[in-house]
PDB file of C-alpha atoms in Angstrom:
ATOM      1  CA  UNK A1355       0.000   0.000   0.000  1.00 52.00           C
ATOM      2  CA  UNK A1356       2.825   2.386   0.900  1.00 50.00           C
ATOM      3  CA  UNK A1357       4.410   1.670  -2.505  1.00 47.00           C
ATOM      4  CA  UNK A1358       1.161   2.646  -4.317  1.00 48.00           C
ATOM      5  CA  UNK A1359       0.955   5.928  -2.410  1.00 42.00           C
ATOM      6  CA  UNK A1360       4.599   6.702  -3.269  1.00 42.00           C
ATOM      7  CA  UNK A1361       4.038   5.961  -6.967  1.00 42.00           C
ATOM      8  CA  UNK A1362       0.858   8.074  -7.050  1.00 40.00           C
ATOM      9  CA  UNK A1363       2.657  10.959  -5.344  1.00 44.00           C
ATOM     10  CA  UNK A1364       5.514  10.794  -7.869  1.00 45.00           C
ATOM     11  CA  UNK A1365       3.085  10.750 -10.803  1.00 40.00           C
ATOM     12  CA  UNK A1366       1.150  13.702  -9.361  1.00 42.00           C
ATOM     13  CA  UNK A1367       4.335  15.759  -8.873  1.00 40.00           C
ATOM     14  CA  UNK A1368       5.503  14.902 -12.406  1.00 44.00           C
ATOM     15  CA  UNK A1369       2.180  15.949 -13.913  1.00 44.00           C
ATOM     16  CA  UNK A1370       2.169  19.207 -11.956  1.00 42.00           C
ATOM     17  CA  UNK A1371       5.656  20.061 -13.249  1.00 39.00           C
ATOM     18  CA  UNK A1372       4.679  19.268 -16.834  1.00 39.00           C
ATOM     19  CA  UNK A1373       1.549  21.400 -16.517  1.00 43.00           C
ATOM     20  CA  UNK A1374       3.568  24.344 -15.149  1.00 37.00           C
ATOM     21  CA  UNK A1375       6.057  24.174 -18.049  1.00 37.00           C
ATOM     22  CA  UNK A1376       3.218  23.881 -20.542  1.00 41.00           C
ATOM     23  CA  UNK A1377       1.435  26.859 -18.972  1.00 42.00           C
ATOM     24  CA  UNK A1378       4.626  28.956 -19.278  1.00 46.00           C
ATOM     25  CA  UNK A1379       4.946  28.086 -22.983  1.00 47.00           C
ATOM     26  CA  UNK A1380       1.271  28.868 -23.605  1.00 54.00           C
ATOM     27  CA  UNK A1381       1.621  32.158 -21.734  1.00 77.00           C
ATOM     28  CA  UNK A1382       4.634  33.168 -23.853  1.00 77.00           C
ATOM     29  CA  UNK A1383       3.023  32.216 -27.154  1.00 88.00           C
ATOM     30  CA  UNK A1384       4.870  32.897 -30.404  1.00 91.00           C
ATOM     31  CA  UNK A1385       7.157  35.588 -29.045  1.00 94.00           C
ATOM     32  CA  UNK A1386      10.617  36.121 -27.634  1.00 97.00           C
ATOM     33  CA  UNK A1387      11.056  36.737 -23.900  1.00 98.00           C
ATOM     34  CA  UNK A1388      14.117  38.645 -22.687  1.00 98.00           C
ATOM     35  CA  UNK A1389      14.561  38.863 -18.925  1.00 98.00           C
ATOM     36  CA  UNK A1390      17.334  40.783 -17.185  1.00 98.00           C
ATOM     37  CA  UNK A1391      18.036  38.117 -14.608  1.00 98.00           C
ATOM     38  CA  UNK A1392      21.073  39.433 -12.732  1.00 98.00           C
ATOM     39  CA  UNK A1393      23.899  41.948 -12.685  1.00 98.00           C
ATOM     40  CA  UNK A1394      27.392  41.509 -11.319  1.00 98.00           C
ATOM     41  CA  UNK A1395      30.111  44.076 -10.856  1.00 97.00           C
ATOM     42  CA  UNK A1396      33.509  43.121 -12.219  1.00 93.00           C
ATOM     43  CA  UNK A1397      36.824  44.840 -12.827  1.00 90.00           C
ATOM     44  CA  UNK A1398      36.090  47.857 -14.948  1.00 88.00           C
ATOM     45  CA  UNK A1399      32.454  47.136 -15.721  1.00 96.00           C
ATOM     46  CA  UNK A1400      29.152  45.422 -15.128  1.00 97.00           C
ATOM     47  CA  UNK A1401      28.067  42.008 -16.390  1.00 98.00           C
ATOM     48  CA  UNK A1402      24.400  41.744 -17.331  1.00 98.00           C
ATOM     49  CA  UNK A1403      22.893  38.252 -17.320  1.00 99.00           C
ATOM     50  CA  UNK A1404      19.809  37.685 -19.452  1.00 98.00           C
ATOM     51  CA  UNK A1405      17.443  34.736 -19.675  1.00 98.00           C
ATOM     52  CA  UNK A1406      15.958  34.493 -23.166  1.00 98.00           C
ATOM     53  CA  UNK A1407      13.253  32.137 -24.453  1.00 98.00           C
ATOM     54  CA  UNK A1408      12.136  31.719 -28.047  1.00 97.00           C
ATOM     55  CA  UNK A1409       8.428  30.868 -27.961  1.00 96.00           C
ATOM     56  CA  UNK A1410       8.208  30.391 -31.726  1.00 96.00           C
ATOM     57  CA  UNK A1411       7.849  26.888 -33.192  1.00 96.00           C
ATOM     58  CA  UNK A1412      11.152  27.217 -35.105  1.00 96.00           C
ATOM     59  CA  UNK A1413      14.721  28.168 -34.276  1.00 97.00           C
ATOM     60  CA  UNK A1414      15.981  31.726 -34.517  1.00 98.00           C
ATOM     61  CA  UNK A1415      19.465  31.410 -35.999  1.00 98.00           C
ATOM     62  CA  UNK A1416      20.665  34.863 -34.957  1.00 98.00           C
ATOM     63  CA  UNK A1417      19.040  37.502 -32.759  1.00 97.00           C
ATOM     64  CA  UNK A1418      20.816  40.818 -32.186  1.00 98.00           C
ATOM     65  CA  UNK A1419      19.023  43.595 -30.307  1.00 98.00           C
ATOM     66  CA  UNK A1420      19.829  47.316 -30.350  1.00 98.00           C
ATOM     67  CA  UNK A1421      19.905  48.291 -26.696  1.00 98.00           C
ATOM     68  CA  UNK A1422      20.159  51.657 -24.955  1.00 98.00           C
ATOM     69  CA  UNK A1423      21.599  51.842 -21.444  1.00 98.00           C
ATOM     70  CA  UNK A1424      20.514  54.715 -19.193  1.00 98.00           C
ATOM     71  CA  UNK A1425      22.187  55.795 -15.975  1.00 97.00           C
ATOM     72  CA  UNK A1426      20.212  56.179 -12.746  1.00 96.00           C
ATOM     73  CA  UNK A1427      19.672  59.863 -13.566  1.00 96.00           C
ATOM     74  CA  UNK A1428      17.820  58.927 -16.767  1.00 96.00           C
ATOM     75  CA  UNK A1429      20.542  60.012 -19.191  1.00 97.00           C
ATOM     76  CA  UNK A1430      21.661  57.830 -22.066  1.00 98.00           C
ATOM     77  CA  UNK A1431      24.998  56.247 -21.233  1.00 96.00           C
ATOM     78  CA  UNK A1432      25.418  54.296 -24.469  1.00 97.00           C
ATOM     79  CA  UNK A1433      23.777  52.579 -27.390  1.00 98.00           C
ATOM     80  CA  UNK A1434      24.992  49.031 -27.975  1.00 97.00           C
ATOM     81  CA  UNK A1435      24.164  45.751 -29.703  1.00 98.00           C
ATOM     82  CA  UNK A1436      23.556  42.574 -27.703  1.00 98.00           C
ATOM     83  CA  UNK A1437      23.999  39.403 -29.779  1.00 98.00           C
ATOM     84  CA  UNK A1438      21.846  36.663 -28.248  1.00 98.00           C
ATOM     85  CA  UNK A1439      22.990  34.192 -30.906  1.00 97.00           C
ATOM     86  CA  UNK A1440      20.970  31.096 -31.759  1.00 98.00           C
ATOM     87  CA  UNK A1441      17.680  30.626 -29.915  1.00 97.00           C
ATOM     88  CA  UNK A1442      16.165  27.132 -30.138  1.00 98.00           C
ATOM     89  CA  UNK A1443      12.375  26.927 -29.831  1.00 97.00           C
ATOM     90  CA  UNK A1444      10.954  26.566 -26.325  1.00 95.00           C
ATOM     91  CA  UNK A1445      14.315  26.183 -24.580  1.00 96.00           C
ATOM     92  CA  UNK A1446      15.643  28.836 -22.217  1.00 98.00           C
ATOM     93  CA  UNK A1447      19.105  30.236 -22.846  1.00 98.00           C
ATOM     94  CA  UNK A1448      21.293  32.430 -20.650  1.00 98.00           C
ATOM     95  CA  UNK A1449      23.443  35.121 -22.233  1.00 98.00           C
ATOM     96  CA  UNK A1450      25.918  37.438 -20.518  1.00 98.00           C
ATOM     97  CA  UNK A1451      27.222  40.785 -21.707  1.00 98.00           C
ATOM     98  CA  UNK A1452      29.925  42.806 -19.977  1.00 97.00           C
ATOM     99  CA  UNK A1453      29.476  46.565 -20.200  1.00 96.00           C
ATOM    100  CA  UNK A1454      32.919  48.143 -19.744  1.00 97.00           C
ATOM    101  CA  UNK A1455      33.244  51.352 -17.766  1.00 95.00           C
ATOM    102  CA  UNK A1456      29.814  51.107 -16.155  1.00 95.00           C
ATOM    103  CA  UNK A1457      29.105  50.364 -12.507  1.00 95.00           C
ATOM    104  CA  UNK A1458      26.093  48.096 -12.021  1.00 97.00           C
ATOM    105  CA  UNK A1459      24.647  50.436  -9.400  1.00 95.00           C
ATOM    106  CA  UNK A1460      24.867  53.258 -11.959  1.00 96.00           C
ATOM    107  CA  UNK A1461      22.603  51.483 -14.456  1.00 97.00           C
ATOM    108  CA  UNK A1462      18.996  52.629 -14.158  1.00 97.00           C
ATOM    109  CA  UNK A1463      17.256  51.381 -17.296  1.00 98.00           C
ATOM    110  CA  UNK A1464      17.756  49.055 -20.250  1.00 98.00           C
ATOM    111  CA  UNK A1465      15.741  50.012 -23.340  1.00 98.00           C
ATOM    112  CA  UNK A1466      15.475  47.408 -26.095  1.00 98.00           C
ATOM    113  CA  UNK A1467      15.044  49.598 -29.196  1.00 96.00           C
ATOM    114  CA  UNK A1468      14.360  46.641 -31.459  1.00 95.00           C
ATOM    115  CA  UNK A1469      15.928  43.821 -33.397  1.00 96.00           C
ATOM    116  CA  UNK A1470      19.023  44.864 -35.331  1.00 97.00           C
ATOM    117  CA  UNK A1471      19.318  41.368 -36.831  1.00 97.00           C
ATOM    118  CA  UNK A1472      16.773  38.562 -36.854  1.00 96.00           C
ATOM    119  CA  UNK A1473      17.650  35.511 -38.927  1.00 96.00           C
ATOM    120  CA  UNK A1474      15.216  32.611 -38.901  1.00 96.00           C
ATOM    121  CA  UNK A1475      14.730  30.482 -42.001  1.00 93.00           C
ATOM    122  CA  UNK A1476      11.215  29.356 -41.102  1.00 91.00           C
ATOM    123  CA  UNK A1477       9.928  32.537 -39.418  1.00 94.00           C
ATOM    124  CA  UNK A1478       9.025  36.019 -40.650  1.00 92.00           C
ATOM    125  CA  UNK A1479      11.604  38.834 -40.356  1.00 89.00           C
ATOM    126  CA  UNK A1480       9.512  40.344 -37.562  1.00 93.00           C
ATOM    127  CA  UNK A1481       9.754  37.207 -35.367  1.00 94.00           C
ATOM    128  CA  UNK A1482      12.258  38.791 -32.972  1.00 95.00           C
ATOM    129  CA  UNK A1483      10.129  41.914 -32.407  1.00 94.00           C
ATOM    130  CA  UNK A1484       6.476  40.930 -32.706  1.00 89.00           C
ATOM    131  CA  UNK A1485       5.042  40.605 -29.195  1.00 87.00           C
ATOM    132  CA  UNK A1486       8.533  40.923 -27.667  1.00 95.00           C
ATOM    133  CA  UNK A1487       8.183  40.366 -23.927  1.00 97.00           C
ATOM    134  CA  UNK A1488      10.578  42.078 -21.532  1.00 98.00           C
ATOM    135  CA  UNK A1489      11.029  41.428 -17.835  1.00 98.00           C
ATOM    136  CA  UNK A1490      13.508  41.955 -15.015  1.00 98.00           C
ATOM    137  CA  UNK A1491      14.409  40.270 -11.749  1.00 98.00           C
ATOM    138  CA  UNK A1492      16.577  43.224 -10.771  1.00 98.00           C
ATOM    139  CA  UNK A1493      15.957  46.794  -9.653  1.00 96.00           C
ATOM    140  CA  UNK A1494      16.859  47.950 -13.175  1.00 98.00           C
ATOM    141  CA  UNK A1495      13.893  48.841 -15.389  1.00 98.00           C
ATOM    142  CA  UNK A1496      13.705  46.995 -18.724  1.00 98.00           C
ATOM    143  CA  UNK A1497      11.508  48.542 -21.421  1.00 96.00           C
ATOM    144  CA  UNK A1498      11.063  48.360 -25.161  1.00 92.00           C
TER     145      UNK A1498
END
């Protein structure tokens, strides 16, 4: 009897996890999610860590976003390109970019201006921008 309860509990937990992952994919839909997940100060700069998910049914071969970094006073610090590389469908990827000469506590906002490059053989050119979803787990605002 104890064995049956253990098996049923394992099946229930497995189903709950599968449902949660499925719900996240359904919530994202056919879009790209870019989340500023963390920042870390390093010698001479700040490393930004992003979580990115391609919700489209096909791979994005190359995704490069034009990004504007603002200081905490709201002034533009720089305009840069972040190359997120290849994004397989439905699989999260982590990308890191080091911003030289910028202290993490001096960064107030990240503005994603749009896709500079979006290469995807089986998707429209607008796949990287249409319904782009932006999020942050930091105190830094992310907009687009």
